[in-house]
Short mmCIF file of C-alpha atoms and ligand atoms in Angstrom, two decimals:
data_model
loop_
_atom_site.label_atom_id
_atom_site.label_comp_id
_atom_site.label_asym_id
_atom_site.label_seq_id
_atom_site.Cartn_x
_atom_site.Cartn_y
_atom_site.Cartn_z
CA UNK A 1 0.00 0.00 0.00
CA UNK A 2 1.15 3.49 -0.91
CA UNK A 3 1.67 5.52 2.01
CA UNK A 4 -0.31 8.94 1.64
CA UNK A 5 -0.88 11.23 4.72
CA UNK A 6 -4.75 11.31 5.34
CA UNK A 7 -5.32 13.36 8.38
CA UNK A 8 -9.63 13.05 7.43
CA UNK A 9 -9.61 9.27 7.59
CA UNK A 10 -11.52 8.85 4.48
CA UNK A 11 -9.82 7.13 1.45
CA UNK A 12 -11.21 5.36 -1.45
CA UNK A 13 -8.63 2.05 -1.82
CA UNK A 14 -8.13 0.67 -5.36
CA UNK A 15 -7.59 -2.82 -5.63
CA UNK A 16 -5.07 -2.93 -8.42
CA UNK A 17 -4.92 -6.48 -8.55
CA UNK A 18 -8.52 -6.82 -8.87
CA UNK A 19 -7.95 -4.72 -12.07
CA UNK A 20 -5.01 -6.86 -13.09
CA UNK A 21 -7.31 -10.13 -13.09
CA UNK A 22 -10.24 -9.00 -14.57
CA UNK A 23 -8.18 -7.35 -18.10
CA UNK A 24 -6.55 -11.26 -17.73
CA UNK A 25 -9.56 -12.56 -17.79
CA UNK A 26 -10.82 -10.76 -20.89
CA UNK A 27 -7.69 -11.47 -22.52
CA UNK A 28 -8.55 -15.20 -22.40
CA UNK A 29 -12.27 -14.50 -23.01
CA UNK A 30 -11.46 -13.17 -26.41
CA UNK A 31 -8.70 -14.98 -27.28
CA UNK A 32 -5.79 -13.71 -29.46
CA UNK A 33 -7.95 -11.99 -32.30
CA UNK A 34 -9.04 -9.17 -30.17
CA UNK A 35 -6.84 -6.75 -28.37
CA UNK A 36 -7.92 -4.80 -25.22
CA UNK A 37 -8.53 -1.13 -25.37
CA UNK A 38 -9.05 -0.10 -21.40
CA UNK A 39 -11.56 3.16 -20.76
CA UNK A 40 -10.21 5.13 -18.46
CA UNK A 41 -12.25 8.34 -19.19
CA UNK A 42 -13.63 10.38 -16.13
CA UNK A 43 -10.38 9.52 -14.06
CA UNK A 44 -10.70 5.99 -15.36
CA UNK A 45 -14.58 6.09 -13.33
CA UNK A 46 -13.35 7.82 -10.29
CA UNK A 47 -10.78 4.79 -9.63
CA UNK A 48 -7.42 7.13 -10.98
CA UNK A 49 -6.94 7.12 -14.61
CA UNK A 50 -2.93 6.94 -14.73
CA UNK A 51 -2.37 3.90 -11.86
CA UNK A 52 -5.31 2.25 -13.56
CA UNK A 53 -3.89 2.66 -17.10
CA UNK A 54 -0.51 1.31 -16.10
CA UNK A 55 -2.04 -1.79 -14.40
CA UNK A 56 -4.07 -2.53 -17.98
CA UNK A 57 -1.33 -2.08 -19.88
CA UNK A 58 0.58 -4.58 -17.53
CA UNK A 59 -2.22 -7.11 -17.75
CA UNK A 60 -2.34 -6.88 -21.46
CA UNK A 61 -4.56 -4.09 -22.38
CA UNK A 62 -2.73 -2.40 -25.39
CA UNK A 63 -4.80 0.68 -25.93
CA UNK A 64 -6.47 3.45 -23.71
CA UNK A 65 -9.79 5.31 -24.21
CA UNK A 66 -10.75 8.30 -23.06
CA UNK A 67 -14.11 11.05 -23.33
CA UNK A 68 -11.87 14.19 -23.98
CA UNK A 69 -8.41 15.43 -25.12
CA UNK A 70 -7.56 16.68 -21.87
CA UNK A 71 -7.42 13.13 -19.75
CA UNK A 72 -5.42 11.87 -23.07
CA UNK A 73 -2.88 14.22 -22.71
CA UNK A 74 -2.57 13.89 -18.81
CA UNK A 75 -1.66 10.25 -20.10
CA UNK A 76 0.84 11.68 -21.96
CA UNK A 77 2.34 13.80 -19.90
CA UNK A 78 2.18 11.07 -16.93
CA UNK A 79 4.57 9.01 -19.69
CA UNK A 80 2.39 6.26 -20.90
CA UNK A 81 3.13 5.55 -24.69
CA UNK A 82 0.57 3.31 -25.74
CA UNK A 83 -1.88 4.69 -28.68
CA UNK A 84 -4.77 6.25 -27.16
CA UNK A 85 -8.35 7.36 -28.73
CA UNK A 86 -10.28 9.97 -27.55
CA UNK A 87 -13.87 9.41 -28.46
CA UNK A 88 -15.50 12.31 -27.61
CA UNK A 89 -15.26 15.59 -30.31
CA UNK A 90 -12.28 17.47 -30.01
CA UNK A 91 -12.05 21.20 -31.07
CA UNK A 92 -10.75 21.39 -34.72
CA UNK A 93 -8.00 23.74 -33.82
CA UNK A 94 -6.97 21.63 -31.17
CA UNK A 95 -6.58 18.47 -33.65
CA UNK A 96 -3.17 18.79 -34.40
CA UNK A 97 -2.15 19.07 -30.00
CA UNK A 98 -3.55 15.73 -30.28
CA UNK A 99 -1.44 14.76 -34.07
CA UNK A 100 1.60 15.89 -32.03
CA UNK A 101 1.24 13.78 -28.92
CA UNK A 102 0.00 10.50 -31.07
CA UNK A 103 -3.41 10.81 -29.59
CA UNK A 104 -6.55 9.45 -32.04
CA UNK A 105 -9.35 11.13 -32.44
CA UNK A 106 -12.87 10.33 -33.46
CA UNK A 107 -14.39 12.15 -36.71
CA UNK A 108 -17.75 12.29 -37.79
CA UNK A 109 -18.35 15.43 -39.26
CA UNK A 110 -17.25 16.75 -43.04
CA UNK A 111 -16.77 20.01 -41.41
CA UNK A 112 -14.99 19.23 -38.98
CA UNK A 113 -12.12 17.36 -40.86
CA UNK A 114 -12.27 20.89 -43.63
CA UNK A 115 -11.32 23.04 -40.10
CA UNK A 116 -9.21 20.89 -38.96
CA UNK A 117 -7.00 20.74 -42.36
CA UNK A 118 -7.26 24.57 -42.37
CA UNK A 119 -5.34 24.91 -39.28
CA UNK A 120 -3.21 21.93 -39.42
CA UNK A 121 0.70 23.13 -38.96
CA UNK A 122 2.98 21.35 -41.41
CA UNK A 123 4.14 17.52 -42.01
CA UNK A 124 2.33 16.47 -38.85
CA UNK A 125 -0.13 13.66 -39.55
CA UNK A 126 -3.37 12.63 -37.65
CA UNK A 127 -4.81 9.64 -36.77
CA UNK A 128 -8.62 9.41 -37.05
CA UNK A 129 -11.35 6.77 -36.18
CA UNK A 130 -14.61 7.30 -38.34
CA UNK A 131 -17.56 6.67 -35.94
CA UNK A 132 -20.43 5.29 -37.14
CA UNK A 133 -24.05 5.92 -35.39
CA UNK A 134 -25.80 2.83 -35.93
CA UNK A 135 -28.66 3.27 -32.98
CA UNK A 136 -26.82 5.04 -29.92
CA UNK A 137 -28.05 8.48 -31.60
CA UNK A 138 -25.21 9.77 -30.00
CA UNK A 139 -22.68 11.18 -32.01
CA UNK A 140 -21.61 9.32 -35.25
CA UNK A 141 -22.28 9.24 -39.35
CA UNK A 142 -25.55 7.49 -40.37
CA UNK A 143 -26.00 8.02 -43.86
CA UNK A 144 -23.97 6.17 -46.74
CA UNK A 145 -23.73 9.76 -48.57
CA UNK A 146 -22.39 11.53 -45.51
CA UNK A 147 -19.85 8.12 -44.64
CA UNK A 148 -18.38 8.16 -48.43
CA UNK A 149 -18.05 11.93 -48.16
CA UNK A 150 -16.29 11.82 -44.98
CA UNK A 151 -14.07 8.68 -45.78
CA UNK A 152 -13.56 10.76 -49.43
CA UNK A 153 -12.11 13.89 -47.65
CA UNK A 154 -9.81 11.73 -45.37
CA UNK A 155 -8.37 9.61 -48.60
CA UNK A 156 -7.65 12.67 -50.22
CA UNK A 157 -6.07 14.97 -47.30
CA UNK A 158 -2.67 13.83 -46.69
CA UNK A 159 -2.47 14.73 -43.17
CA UNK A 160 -4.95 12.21 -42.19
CA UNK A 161 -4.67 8.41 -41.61
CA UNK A 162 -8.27 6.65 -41.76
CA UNK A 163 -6.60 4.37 -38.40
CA UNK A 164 -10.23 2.90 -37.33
CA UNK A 165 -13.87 2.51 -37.59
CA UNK A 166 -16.37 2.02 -34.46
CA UNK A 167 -19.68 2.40 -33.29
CA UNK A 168 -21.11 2.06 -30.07
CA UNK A 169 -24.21 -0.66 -28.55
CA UNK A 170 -26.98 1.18 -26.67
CA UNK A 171 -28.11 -2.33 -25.35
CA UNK A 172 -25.40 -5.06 -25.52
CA UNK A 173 -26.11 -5.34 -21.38
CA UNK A 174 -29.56 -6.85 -22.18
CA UNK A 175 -31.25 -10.39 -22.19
CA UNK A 176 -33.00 -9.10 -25.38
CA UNK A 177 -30.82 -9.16 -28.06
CA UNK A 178 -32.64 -7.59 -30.77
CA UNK A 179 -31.71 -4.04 -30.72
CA UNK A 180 -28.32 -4.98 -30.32
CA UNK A 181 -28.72 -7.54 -33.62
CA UNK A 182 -30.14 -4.57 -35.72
CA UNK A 183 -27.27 -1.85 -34.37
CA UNK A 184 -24.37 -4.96 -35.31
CA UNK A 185 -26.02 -5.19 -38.78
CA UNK A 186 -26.54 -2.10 -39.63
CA UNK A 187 -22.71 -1.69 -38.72
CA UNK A 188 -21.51 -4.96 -40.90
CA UNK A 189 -23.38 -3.30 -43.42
CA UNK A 190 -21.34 0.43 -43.26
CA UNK A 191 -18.06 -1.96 -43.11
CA UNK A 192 -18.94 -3.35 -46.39
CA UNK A 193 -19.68 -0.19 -47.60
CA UNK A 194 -15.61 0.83 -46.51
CA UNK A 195 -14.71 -2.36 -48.02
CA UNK A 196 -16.53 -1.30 -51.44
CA UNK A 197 -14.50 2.32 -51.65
CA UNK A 198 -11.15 0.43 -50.30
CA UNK A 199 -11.32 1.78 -47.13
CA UNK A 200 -11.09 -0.89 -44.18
CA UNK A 201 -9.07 0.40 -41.69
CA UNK A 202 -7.07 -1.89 -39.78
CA UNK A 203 -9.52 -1.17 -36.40
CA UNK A 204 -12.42 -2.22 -36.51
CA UNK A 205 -13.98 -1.91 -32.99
CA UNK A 206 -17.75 -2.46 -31.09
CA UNK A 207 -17.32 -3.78 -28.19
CA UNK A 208 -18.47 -2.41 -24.79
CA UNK A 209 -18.26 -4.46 -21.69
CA UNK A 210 -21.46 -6.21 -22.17
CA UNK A 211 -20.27 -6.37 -25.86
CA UNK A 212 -17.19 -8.52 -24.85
CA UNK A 213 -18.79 -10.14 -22.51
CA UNK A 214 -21.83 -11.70 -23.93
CA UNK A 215 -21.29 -11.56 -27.57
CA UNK A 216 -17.20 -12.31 -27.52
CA UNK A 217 -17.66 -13.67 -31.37
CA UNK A 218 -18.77 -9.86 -32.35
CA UNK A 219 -16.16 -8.04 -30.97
CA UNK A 220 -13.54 -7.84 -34.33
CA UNK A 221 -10.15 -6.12 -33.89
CA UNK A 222 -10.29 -4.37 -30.24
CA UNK A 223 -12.64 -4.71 -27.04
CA UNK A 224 -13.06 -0.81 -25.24
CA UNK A 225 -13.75 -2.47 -21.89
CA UNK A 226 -15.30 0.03 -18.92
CA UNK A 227 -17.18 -1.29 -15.79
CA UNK A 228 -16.01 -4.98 -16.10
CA UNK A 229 -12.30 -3.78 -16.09
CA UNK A 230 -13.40 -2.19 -12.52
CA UNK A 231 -14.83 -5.39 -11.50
CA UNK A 232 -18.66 -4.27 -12.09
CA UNK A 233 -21.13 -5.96 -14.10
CA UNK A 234 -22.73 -3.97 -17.07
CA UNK A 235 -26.03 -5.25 -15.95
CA UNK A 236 -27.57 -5.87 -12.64
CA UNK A 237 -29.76 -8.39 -13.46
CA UNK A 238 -27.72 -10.75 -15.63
CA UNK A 239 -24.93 -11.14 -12.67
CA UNK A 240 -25.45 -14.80 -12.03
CA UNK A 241 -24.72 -15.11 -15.77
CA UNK A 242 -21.34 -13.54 -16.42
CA UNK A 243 -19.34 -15.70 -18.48
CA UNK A 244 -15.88 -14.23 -16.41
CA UNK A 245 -15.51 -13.73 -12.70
CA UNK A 246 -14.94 -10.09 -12.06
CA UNK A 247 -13.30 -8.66 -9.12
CA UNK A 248 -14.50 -5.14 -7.62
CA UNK A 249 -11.60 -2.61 -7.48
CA UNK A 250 -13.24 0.02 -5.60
CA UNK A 251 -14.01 0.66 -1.73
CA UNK A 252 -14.30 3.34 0.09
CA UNK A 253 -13.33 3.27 4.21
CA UNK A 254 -13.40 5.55 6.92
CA UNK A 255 -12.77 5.46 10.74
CA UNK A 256 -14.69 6.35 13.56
CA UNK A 257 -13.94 9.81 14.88
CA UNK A 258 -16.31 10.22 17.31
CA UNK A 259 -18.13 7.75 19.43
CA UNK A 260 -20.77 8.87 22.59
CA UNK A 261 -23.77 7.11 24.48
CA UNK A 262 -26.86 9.28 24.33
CA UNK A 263 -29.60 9.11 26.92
CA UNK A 264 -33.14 7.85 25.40
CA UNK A 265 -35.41 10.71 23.25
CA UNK A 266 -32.30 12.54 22.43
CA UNK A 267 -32.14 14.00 18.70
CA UNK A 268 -29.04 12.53 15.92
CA UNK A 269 -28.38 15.35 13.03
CA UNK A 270 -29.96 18.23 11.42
CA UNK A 271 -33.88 18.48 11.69
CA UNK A 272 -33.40 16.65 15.17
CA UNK A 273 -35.23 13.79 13.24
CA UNK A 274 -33.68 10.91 14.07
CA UNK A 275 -34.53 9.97 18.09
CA UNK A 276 -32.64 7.49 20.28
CA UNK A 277 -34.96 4.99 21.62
CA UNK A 278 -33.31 4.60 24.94
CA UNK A 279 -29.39 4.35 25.62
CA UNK A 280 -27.86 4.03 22.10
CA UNK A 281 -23.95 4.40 20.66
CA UNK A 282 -23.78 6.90 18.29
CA UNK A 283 -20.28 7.13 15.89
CA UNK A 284 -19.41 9.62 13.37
CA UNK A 285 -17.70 9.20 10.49
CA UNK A 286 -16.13 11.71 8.11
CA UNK A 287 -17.49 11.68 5.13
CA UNK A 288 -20.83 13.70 3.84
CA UNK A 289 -22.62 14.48 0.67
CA UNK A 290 -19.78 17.07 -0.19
CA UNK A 291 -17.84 13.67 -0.78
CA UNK A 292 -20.41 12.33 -3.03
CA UNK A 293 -21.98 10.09 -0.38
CA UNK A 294 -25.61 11.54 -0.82
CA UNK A 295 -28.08 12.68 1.64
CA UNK A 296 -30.52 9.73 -0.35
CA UNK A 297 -28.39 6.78 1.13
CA UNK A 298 -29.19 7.33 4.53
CA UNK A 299 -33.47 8.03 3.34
CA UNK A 300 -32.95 4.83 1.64
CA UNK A 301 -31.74 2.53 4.70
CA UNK A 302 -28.22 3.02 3.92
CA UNK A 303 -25.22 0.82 6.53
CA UNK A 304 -21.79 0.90 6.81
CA UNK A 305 -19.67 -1.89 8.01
CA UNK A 306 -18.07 -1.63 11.58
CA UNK A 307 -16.33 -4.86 12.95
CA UNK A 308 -17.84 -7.23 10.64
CA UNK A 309 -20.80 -6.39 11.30
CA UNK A 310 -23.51 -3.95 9.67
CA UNK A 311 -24.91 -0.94 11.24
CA UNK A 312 -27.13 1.73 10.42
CA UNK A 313 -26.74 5.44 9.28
CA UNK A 314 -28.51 7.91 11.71
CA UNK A 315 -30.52 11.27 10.46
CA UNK A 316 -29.09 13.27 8.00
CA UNK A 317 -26.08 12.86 5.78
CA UNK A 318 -24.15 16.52 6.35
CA UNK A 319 -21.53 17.82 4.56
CA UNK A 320 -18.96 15.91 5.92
CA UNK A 321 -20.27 13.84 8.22
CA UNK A 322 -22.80 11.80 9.31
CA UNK A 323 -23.56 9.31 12.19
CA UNK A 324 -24.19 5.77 12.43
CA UNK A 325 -26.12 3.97 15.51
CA UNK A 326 -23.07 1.36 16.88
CA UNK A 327 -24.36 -2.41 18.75
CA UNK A 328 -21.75 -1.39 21.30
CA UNK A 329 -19.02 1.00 22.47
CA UNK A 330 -16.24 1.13 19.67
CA UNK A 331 -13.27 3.31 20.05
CA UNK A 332 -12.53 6.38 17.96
CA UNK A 333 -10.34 4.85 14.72
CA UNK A 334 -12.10 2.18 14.43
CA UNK A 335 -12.50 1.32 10.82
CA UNK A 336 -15.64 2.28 8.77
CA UNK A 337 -16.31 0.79 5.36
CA UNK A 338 -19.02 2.49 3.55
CA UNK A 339 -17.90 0.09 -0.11
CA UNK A 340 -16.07 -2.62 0.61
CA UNK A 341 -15.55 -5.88 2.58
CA UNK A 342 -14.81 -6.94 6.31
CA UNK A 343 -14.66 -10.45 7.43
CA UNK A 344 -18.11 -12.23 5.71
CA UNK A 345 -19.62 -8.67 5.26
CA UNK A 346 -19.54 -6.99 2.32
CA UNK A 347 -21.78 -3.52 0.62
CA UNK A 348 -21.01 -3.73 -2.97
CA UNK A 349 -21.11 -1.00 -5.43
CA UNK A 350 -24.21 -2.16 -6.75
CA UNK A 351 -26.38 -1.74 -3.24
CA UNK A 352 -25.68 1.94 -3.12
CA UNK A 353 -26.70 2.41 -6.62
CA UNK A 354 -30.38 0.28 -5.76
CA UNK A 355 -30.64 2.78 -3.28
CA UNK A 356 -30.07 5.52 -5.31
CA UNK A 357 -32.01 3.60 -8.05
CA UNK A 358 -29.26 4.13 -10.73
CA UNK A 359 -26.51 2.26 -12.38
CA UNK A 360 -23.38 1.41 -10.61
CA UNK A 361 -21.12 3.21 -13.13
CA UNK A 362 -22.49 6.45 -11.20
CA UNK A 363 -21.33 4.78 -7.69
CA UNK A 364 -17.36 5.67 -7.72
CA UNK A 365 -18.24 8.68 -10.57
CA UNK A 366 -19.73 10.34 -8.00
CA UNK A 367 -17.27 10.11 -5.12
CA UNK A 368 -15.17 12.99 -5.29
CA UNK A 369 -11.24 14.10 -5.40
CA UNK A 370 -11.48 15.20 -2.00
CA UNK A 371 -11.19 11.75 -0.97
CA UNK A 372 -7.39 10.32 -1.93
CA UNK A 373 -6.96 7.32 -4.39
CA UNK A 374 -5.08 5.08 -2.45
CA UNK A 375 -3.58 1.96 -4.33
CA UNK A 376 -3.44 -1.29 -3.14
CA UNK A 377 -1.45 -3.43 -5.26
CA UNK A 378 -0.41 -6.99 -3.67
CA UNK A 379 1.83 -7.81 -7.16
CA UNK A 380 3.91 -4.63 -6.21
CA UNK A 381 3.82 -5.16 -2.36
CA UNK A 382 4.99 -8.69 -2.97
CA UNK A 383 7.78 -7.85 -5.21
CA UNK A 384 9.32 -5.58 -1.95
C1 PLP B 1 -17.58 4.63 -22.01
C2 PLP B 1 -17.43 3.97 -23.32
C3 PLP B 1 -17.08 2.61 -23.39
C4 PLP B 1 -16.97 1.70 -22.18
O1 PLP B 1 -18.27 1.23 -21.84
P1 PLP B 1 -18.45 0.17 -20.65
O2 PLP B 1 -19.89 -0.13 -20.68
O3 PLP B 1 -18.04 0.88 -19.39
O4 PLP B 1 -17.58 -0.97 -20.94
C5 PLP B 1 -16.84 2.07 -24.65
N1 PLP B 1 -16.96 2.82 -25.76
C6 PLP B 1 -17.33 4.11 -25.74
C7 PLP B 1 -17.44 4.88 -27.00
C8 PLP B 1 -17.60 4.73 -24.51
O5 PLP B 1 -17.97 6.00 -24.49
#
């Protein structure tokens, strides 16, 4: 474990082992046709996008993927080499930041490529991935007129290199695989279409985490796995069915910095809502809703785990606190996980997003910078 001073006692710990096995895992799920391209946009989902990128790389991974420009040149500048796509839309002007630091971007717009080439510096050269909107309705090229326009422009420009071609499931996570059918042949249709004008790239790529997951035979040239790399299943419901194990990366502890005994009928937090029934143990613990741990948990029937054992949150989540009714006397430092295990106990990512009723990719989005990414990595440790 990395030492970090953490005078709060709050830290989310990253299991970078867990992160290890599960891009191991995909490796052998797909076998040697696909590569591995790990997402580590949005801080690599709250978990620390450069320690995370450096442990997927390790385990195999061979590209990155990130939203914006921005957390693809933090990559750079932490060092890491490996090609990197960002799929998001970059500013035209900006294209050539991105030529310069061998960062790919996505295209998908005829105007966009004409700005781009107006402001492009010299002999630099870009790499570009043509997106292709095949039922996200996100961002993308639909029409066959607007594709062999776009892939026209890019042939004929010499500063760009047509590197890939993607598109992007809106419901690979789901038992019902018809959407999913029509979005994968509407794109094997477009890729014929490339094929016609001579104009395959060598990337082909489709594959979310469900994608890989569930429909490994679909994936072509390169997997962009997300929530599964973090140990999370794309879809609650289908759990039981994964065809991997996956191994949660995230928790989030805390210690006890306050513990008292209140007399019966006094109040817990603000509103004075929450009442003691007779003698009870109250403990506080340092995180609030400031951290990302909203005031909704504790409405819901939110616990944390103290001892092995779970206990319950008490009136209102504050800023940066809140309190939790305790079985017993504990002392102050005791430790607190709010995500995480202890002994046979464990609150999963998943439970706080039921009670928030949302996905768990929200879960470790959501808990904030203020609380330190603190890496636990038993490969490293053992080699000390
Ligand atoms: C975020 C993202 C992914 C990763 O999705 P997961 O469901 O987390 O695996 C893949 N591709 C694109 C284009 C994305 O934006």
């Amino acid at each position: 474990m990395v030492a970090q001073r953490d005078s709060r006692d709050a830290r989310v710990e990253v299991h970078l082992d867990a992160i290890r096995q599960n891009v191991q895992a995909f490796g052998h799920h797909l076998g040697q046709q696909a590569g591995i391209m790990a997402v580590v946009k949005a801080n690599a989902y709250g978990h620390g996008a450069e320690a995370v990128a450096r442990t997927a790389i390790r385990a195999g991974a061979s590209w990155l993927g990130v939203a914006f420009l921005g957390e693809a040149l933090a990559l750079r500048k932490a060092g890491i080499q490996v090609p990197i796509l960002v799929f998001g839309r970059v500013s035209p002007e900006d294209a050539w930041l991105a030529a310069k630091h061998h960062i790919s971007l996505t295209v998908f717009q005829q105007e966009w490529l004409h700005q781009a080439q107006q402001c492009q510096p010299g002999d630099v050269g870009l790499d570009v991935h043509l997106k292709l909107d095949t039922g996200m309705g996100r961002i993308g090229v639909c029409e066959q007129a607007d594709m062999q326009t776009l892939v026209q422009a890019i042939q004929t420009a010499d500063c760009f290199r047509l590197q890939g071609v993607y598109t992007h499931f809106a419901t690979a996570d789901e038992s019902d695989s018809n959407y999913f059918r029509m979005q994968y042949d509407r794109f094997k249709k477009m890729l014929g279409w490339l094929q016609t004008w001579e104009a395959l790239p060598d990337v082909i790529h489709c594959a979310n985490s469900a994608t890989a997951l569930y429909f490994p035979g679909n994936v072509h040239q390169l997997a962009r796995i997300g929530i599964a790399m973090y140990g999370l299943a794309p879809a609650a419901d289908r759990k039981s069915d994964l065809p991997i194990p996956l191994h949660p990366a995230f928790s989030l502890q805390s210690r006890l910095i306050h513990v008292k005994q209140l007399d019966g009928g006094e109040a817990v937090s603000y509103g004075a809502e929450y009442i003691t029934k007779g003698k009870e143990w109250i403990g506080t613990v340092p995180i609030g809703y400031a951290d990302g741990w909203l005031r909704k948990i504790a409405e819901n029937g939110g616990e944390v785990l103290v001892d092995g054992e779970r206990v319950p949150i008490v009136g209102k989540i504050c800023m940066d606190f809140f309190m939790v009714r305790l079985p017993a006397e504990k002392n102050v430092g005791t430790r607190v996980t709010l995500i995480g295990r202890q002994a046979d106990a464990c609150i999963e990512v998943d439970e706080i997003a039921r009670m928030l009723a949302t996905i768990n990719y929200e879960i470790p989005c959501m808990i904030q910078d203020r609380i330190p990414r603190i890496y636990n990595d038993a490969e490293k440790n053992a080699a000390f």
